[in-house]
Coordinates of C-alpha atoms and ligand atoms in Angstrom, one line a residue:
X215 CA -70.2 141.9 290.1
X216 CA -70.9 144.7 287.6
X217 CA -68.7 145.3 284.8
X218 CA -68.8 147.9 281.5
X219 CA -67.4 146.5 278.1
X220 CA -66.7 148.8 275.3
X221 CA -66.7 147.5 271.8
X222 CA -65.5 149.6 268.9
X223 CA -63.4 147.1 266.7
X224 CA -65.5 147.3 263.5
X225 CA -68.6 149.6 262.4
X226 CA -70.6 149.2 265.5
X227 CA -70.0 151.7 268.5
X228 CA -71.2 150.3 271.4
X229 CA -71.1 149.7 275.3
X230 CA -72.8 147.5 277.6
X231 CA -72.8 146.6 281.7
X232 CA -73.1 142.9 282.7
X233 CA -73.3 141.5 285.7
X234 CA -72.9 137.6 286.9
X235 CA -75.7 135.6 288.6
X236 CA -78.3 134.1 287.4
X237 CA -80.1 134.6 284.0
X238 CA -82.0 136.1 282.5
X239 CA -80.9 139.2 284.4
X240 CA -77.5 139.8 283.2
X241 CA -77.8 141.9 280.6
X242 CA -78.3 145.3 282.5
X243 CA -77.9 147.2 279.3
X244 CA -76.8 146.7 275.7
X245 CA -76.3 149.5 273.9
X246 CA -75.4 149.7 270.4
X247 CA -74.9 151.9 267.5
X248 CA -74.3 150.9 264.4
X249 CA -72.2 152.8 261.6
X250 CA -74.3 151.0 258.8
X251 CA -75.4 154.3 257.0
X252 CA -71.5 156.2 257.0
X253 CA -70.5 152.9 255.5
X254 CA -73.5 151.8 252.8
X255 CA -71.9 154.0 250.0
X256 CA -68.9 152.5 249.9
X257 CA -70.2 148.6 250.3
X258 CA -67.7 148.0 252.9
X259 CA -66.5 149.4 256.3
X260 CA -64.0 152.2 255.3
X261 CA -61.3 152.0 258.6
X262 CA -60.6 155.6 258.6
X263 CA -64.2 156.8 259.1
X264 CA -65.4 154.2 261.4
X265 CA -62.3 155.7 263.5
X266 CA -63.8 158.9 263.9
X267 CA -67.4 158.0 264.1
X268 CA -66.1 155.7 267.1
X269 CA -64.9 158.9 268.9
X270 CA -67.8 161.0 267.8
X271 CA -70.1 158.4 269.3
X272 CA -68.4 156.3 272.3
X273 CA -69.0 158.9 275.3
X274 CA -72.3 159.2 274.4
X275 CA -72.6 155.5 274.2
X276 CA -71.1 154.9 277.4
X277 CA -73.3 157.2 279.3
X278 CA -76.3 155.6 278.2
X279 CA -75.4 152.2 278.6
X280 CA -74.5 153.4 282.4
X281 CA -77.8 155.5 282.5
X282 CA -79.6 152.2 281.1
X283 CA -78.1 149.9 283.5
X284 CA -79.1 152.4 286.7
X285 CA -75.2 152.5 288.2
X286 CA -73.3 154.8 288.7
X287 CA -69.4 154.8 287.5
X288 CA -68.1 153.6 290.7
X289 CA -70.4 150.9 291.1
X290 CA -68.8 149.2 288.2
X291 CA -66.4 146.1 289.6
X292 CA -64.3 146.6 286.1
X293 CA -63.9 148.5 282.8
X294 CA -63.4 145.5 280.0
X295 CA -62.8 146.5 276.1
X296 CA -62.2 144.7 273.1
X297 CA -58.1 145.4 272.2
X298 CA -58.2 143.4 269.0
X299 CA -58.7 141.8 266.8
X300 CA -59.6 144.2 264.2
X301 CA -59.4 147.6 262.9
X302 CA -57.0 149.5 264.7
X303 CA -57.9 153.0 264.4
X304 CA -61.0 152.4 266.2
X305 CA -59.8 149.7 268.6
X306 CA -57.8 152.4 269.8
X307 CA -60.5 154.5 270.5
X308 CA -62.3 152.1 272.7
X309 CA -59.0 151.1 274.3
X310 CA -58.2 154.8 275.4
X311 CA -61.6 155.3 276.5
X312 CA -61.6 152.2 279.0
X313 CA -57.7 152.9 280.1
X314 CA -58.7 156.6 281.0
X315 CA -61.8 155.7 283.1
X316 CA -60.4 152.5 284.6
X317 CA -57.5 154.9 286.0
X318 CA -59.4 158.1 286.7
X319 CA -62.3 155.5 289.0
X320 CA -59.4 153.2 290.1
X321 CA -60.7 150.1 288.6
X322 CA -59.8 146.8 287.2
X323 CA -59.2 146.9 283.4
X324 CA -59.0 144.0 281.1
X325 CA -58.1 143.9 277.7
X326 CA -60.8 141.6 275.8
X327 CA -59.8 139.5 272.6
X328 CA -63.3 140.5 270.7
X329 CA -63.0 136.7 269.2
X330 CA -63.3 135.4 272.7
X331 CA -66.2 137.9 273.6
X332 CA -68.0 136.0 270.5
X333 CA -66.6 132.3 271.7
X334 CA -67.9 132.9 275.4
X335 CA -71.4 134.6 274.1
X336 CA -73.5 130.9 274.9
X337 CA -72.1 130.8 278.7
X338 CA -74.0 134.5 279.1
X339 CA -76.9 133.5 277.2
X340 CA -77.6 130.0 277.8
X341 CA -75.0 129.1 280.9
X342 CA -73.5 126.6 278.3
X343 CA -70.7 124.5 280.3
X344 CA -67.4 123.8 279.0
X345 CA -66.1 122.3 276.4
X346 CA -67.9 123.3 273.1
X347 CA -67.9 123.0 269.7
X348 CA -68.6 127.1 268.2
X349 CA -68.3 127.8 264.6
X350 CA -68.0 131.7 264.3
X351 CA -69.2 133.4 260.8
X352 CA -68.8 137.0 260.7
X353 CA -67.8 139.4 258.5
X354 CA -64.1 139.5 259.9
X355 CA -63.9 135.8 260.6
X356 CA -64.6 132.2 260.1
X357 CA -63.4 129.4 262.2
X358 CA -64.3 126.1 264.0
X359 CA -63.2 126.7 267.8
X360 CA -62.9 124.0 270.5
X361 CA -63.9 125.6 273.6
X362 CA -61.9 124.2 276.6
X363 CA -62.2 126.6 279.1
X364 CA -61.9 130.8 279.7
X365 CA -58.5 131.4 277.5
X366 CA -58.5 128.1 276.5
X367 CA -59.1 127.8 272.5
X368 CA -58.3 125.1 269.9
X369 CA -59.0 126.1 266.2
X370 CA -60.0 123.4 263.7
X371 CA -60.4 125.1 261.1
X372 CA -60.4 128.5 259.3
X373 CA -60.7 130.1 255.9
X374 CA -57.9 130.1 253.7
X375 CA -59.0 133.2 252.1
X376 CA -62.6 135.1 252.7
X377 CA -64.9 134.9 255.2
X378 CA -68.4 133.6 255.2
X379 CA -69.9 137.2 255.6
X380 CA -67.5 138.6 253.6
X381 CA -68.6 136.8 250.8
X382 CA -72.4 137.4 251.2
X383 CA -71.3 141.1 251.1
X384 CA -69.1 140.7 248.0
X385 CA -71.9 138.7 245.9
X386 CA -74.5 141.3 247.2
X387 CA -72.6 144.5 245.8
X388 CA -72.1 142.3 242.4
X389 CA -76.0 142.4 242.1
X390 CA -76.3 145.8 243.2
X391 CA -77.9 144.5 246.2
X392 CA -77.9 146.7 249.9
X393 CA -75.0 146.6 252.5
X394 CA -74.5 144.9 254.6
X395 CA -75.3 141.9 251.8
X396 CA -76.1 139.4 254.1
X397 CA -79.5 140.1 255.1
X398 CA -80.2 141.5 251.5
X399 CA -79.3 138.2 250.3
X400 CA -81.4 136.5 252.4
X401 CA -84.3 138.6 251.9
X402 CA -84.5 138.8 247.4
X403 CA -83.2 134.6 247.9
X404 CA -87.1 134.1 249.2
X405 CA -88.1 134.6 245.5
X406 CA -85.6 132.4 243.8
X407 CA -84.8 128.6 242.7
X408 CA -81.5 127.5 244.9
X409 CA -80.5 124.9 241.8
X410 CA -80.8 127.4 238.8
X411 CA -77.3 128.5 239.2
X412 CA -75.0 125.4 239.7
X413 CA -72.2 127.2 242.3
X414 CA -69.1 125.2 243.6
X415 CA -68.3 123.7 246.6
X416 CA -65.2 124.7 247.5
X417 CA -62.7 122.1 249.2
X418 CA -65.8 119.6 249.9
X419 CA -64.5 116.2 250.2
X420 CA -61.4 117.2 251.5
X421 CA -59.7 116.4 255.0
X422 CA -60.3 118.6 258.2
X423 CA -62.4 121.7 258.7
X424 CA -60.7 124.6 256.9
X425 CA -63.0 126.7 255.0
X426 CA -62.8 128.7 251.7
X427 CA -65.0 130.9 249.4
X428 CA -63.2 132.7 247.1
X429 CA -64.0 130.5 244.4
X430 CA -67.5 130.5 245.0
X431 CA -67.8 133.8 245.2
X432 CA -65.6 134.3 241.6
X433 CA -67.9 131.8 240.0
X434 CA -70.9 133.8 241.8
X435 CA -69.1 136.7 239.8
X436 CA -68.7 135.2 236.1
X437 CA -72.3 134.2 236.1
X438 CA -73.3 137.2 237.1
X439 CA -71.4 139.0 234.8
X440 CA -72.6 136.5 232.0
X441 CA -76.2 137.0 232.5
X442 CA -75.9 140.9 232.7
X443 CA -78.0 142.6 233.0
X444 CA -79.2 140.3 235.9
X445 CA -83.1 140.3 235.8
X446 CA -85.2 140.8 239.2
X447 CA -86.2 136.9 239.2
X448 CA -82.4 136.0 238.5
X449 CA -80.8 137.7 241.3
X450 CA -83.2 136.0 243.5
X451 CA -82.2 132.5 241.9
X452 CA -78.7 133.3 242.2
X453 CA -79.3 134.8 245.6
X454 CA -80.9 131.5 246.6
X455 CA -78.4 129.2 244.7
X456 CA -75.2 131.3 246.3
X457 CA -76.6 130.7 250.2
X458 CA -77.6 127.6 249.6
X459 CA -74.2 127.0 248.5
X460 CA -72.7 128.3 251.6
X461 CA -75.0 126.6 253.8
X462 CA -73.8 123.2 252.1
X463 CA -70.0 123.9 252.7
X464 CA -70.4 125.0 256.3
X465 CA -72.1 122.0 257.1
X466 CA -70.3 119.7 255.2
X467 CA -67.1 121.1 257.2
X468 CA -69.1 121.0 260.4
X469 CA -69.7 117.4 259.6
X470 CA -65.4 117.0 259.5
X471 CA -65.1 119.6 262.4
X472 CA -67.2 117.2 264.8
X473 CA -64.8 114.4 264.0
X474 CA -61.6 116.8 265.3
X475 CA -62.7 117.3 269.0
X476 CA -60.0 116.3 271.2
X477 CA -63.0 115.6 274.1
X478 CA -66.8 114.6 273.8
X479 CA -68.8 117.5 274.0
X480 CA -72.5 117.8 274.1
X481 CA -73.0 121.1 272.0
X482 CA -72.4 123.2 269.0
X483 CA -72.7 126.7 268.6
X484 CA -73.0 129.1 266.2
X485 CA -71.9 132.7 267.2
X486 CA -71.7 136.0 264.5
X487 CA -73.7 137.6 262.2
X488 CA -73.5 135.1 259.7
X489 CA -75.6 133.1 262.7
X490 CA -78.5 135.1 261.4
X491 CA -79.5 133.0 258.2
X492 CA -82.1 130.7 258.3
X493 CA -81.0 128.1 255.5
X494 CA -77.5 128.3 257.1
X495 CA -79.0 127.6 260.6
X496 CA -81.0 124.5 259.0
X497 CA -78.6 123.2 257.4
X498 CA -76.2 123.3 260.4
X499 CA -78.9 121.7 262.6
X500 CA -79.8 118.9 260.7
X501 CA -75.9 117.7 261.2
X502 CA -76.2 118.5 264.6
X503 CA -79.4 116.0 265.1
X504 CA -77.4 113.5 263.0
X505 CA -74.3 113.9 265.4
X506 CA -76.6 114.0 268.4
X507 CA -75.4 117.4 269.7
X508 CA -77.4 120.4 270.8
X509 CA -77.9 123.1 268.8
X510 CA -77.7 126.9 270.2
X511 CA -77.5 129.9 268.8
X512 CA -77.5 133.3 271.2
X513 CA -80.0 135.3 270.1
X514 CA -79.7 137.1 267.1
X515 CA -78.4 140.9 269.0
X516 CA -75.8 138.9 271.1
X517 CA -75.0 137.3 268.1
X518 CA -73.6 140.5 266.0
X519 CA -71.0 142.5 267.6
X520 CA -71.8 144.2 270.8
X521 CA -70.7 145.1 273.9
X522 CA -72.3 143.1 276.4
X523 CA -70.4 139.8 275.2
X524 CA -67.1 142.3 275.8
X525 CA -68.4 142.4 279.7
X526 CA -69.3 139.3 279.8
X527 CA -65.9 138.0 279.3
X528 CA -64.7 140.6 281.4
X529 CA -66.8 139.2 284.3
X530 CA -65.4 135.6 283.5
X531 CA -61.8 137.1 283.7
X532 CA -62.3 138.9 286.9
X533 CA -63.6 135.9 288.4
X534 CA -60.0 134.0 287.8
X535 CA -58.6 137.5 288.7
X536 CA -57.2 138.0 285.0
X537 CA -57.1 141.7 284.6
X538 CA -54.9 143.9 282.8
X539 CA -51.9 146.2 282.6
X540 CA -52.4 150.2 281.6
X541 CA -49.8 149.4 279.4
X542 CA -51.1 147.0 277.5
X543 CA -50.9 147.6 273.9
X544 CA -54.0 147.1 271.5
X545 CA -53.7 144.3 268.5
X546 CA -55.2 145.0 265.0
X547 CA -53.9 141.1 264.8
X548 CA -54.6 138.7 267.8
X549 CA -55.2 135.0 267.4
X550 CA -57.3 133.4 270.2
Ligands
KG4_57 O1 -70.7 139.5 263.5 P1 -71.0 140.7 262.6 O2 -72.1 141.6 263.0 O3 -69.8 141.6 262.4 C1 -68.5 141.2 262.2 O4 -68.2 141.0 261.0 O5 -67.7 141.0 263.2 O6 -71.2 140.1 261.2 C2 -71.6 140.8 260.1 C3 -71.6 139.9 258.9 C4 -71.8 140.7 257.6 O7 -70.9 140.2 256.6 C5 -73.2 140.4 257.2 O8 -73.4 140.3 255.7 C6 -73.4 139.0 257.7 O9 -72.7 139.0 259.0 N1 -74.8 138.7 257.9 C7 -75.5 137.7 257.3 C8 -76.8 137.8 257.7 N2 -76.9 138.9 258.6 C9 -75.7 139.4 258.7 N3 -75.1 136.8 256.5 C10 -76.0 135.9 256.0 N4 -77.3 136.0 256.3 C11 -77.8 136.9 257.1 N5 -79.1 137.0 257.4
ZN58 ZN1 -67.4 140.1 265.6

């Protein structure tokens, strides 16, 4: 079973075909291209021009992802596309795109929640079995997930305002640092002191899994603003001191979030880009070894957005013969 996914719901463009059996040989091809440099002046994804650099880019994308993967078109089993969540304009690209070809080679189509393609990224990576415990830090989201089954999603716990990612890009454009902020921060907090700046801990202490970071990233903001000009060797302390602040809360939450499963399970995973940092990925490990539960984390490319975790659930739904309506309308909202 061969299937193309298409993934255009943020700033990357990007296509991939996946088929099933056995690892490591799933991954036929993975294609990606990332809008980072027509966003970078702005500090933030800008919706209207990540739409047109989606329809710019996608036929290209597609053909090299099929070129890549050595099939031809009809050899595909399905044609499987993240329809939401996220921004629309460009959602709406990738959702034409896979309507038109599913019809014009009379295939299968299947409309993919891109919060599930992250959720079901272990079980193409590492063959994890149902249920699981996945936190998922992006840029777009942040949320403790039980994983039950394909389609079958309890959340724990969410932010009640930013997301994890979205906060490391925030406190990264306050220090004049590059987009996206995550890695920068990362990178200039090797130089710094993690306890020089004294940063909250938003709702620490308090009942279930729910996340927030607003206020650490208005505190991040006053001192920064305080000490300004911000020398070299401060933004690396506050660097340091603002992810080791949001390592602390996601594992403190974790800690609550292992507490809400409604069934054992034997492991956690941590799936989005925010899955990248190192601190974060200690932190969250050392309550895993605590909690006696296995640690994964998909490597770091299936871990950002792409299109081969799109296929991959496509795959998964073709398997249980879920596919998908031509009518089926994309969702810039869609819950899993
Ligand atoms: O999953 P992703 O590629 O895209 C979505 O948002 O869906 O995640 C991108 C986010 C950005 O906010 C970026 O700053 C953050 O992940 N990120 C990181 C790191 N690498 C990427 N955050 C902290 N540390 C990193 N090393
Ligand atoms: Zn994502």
């Amino acid at each position: 079973m061969k299937v193309l996914g298409i993934e255009t719901s943020c700033d990357e463009t990007a296509a991939a075909v996946v088929q099933d059996g056995d690892l490591p040989d799933r991954i036929l091809s993975n294609v990606i291209h990332s809008q980072i440099q027509e966003h970078e002046a702005y500090g933030g994804v800008v919706p209207e021009i990540a739409a047109r650099a989606h329809l710019h880019y996608l036929q290209g994308i597609i053909k090299r992802a099929a070129d890549g993967a050595k099939v031809s078109l009809d050899q595909l089993d399905a044609i499987a596309v993240t329809a939401g969540p996220g921004l629309i304009g460009g959602v709406l690209v990738g959702v034409m795109a896979a309507k038109a070809m599913a019809m014009a080679l009379q295939k299968p189509f299947i409309a993919v929640n891109h919060l599930e393609g992250h959720a079901l990224t272990p079980r193409l990576s590492h063959d994890i079995q149902f249920p699981y415990l996945l936190l998922l830090a992006s840029g777009g989201h942040c949320q403790f997930l039980e994983v039950l089954g394909v389609g079958q999603y309890r959340l724990l716990g969410a932010t009640i305002d930013d997301a994890a990612g979205e906060a490391f890009d925030k406190v990264a454009k306050l220090m004049d640092l590059d987009y996206p902020g995550g890695p920068a921060i990362e990178q200039v907090a090797k130089g710094g002191d993690q306890n020089r700046f004294k940063l909250p801990r938003p709702l620490k202490g308090r009942e279930g899994c729910d996340l927030s970071f607003a206020g650490l990233k208005t505190a991040a903001r006053l001192m920064i603003q305080n000490n300004n000009p911000l020398s070299e060797q401060d933004k690396a302390h506050m660097a340091a001191s603002f992810q080791n602040a949001v390592a602390d809360c996601l594992s403190e939450r974790l800690q609550n979030a292992i507490q809400m499963v409604s069934v054992p399970v034997k492991n956690f995973v941590i799936a989005g880009g925010v899955a990248a940092n190192q601190t974060i990925r200690d932190h969250l490990q050392n309550v895993c070894a605590r909690n006696k539960l296995e640690f994964v984390a998909p490597p770091l490319r299936l871990c950002t957005d792409n299109a081969a975790m799109i296929a991959w659930v496509g795959i998964e739904k073709l398997k249980l013969g879920q596919t998908d309506d031509l009518s089926f309308a994309p969702k810039p909202r869609w819950p899993l």
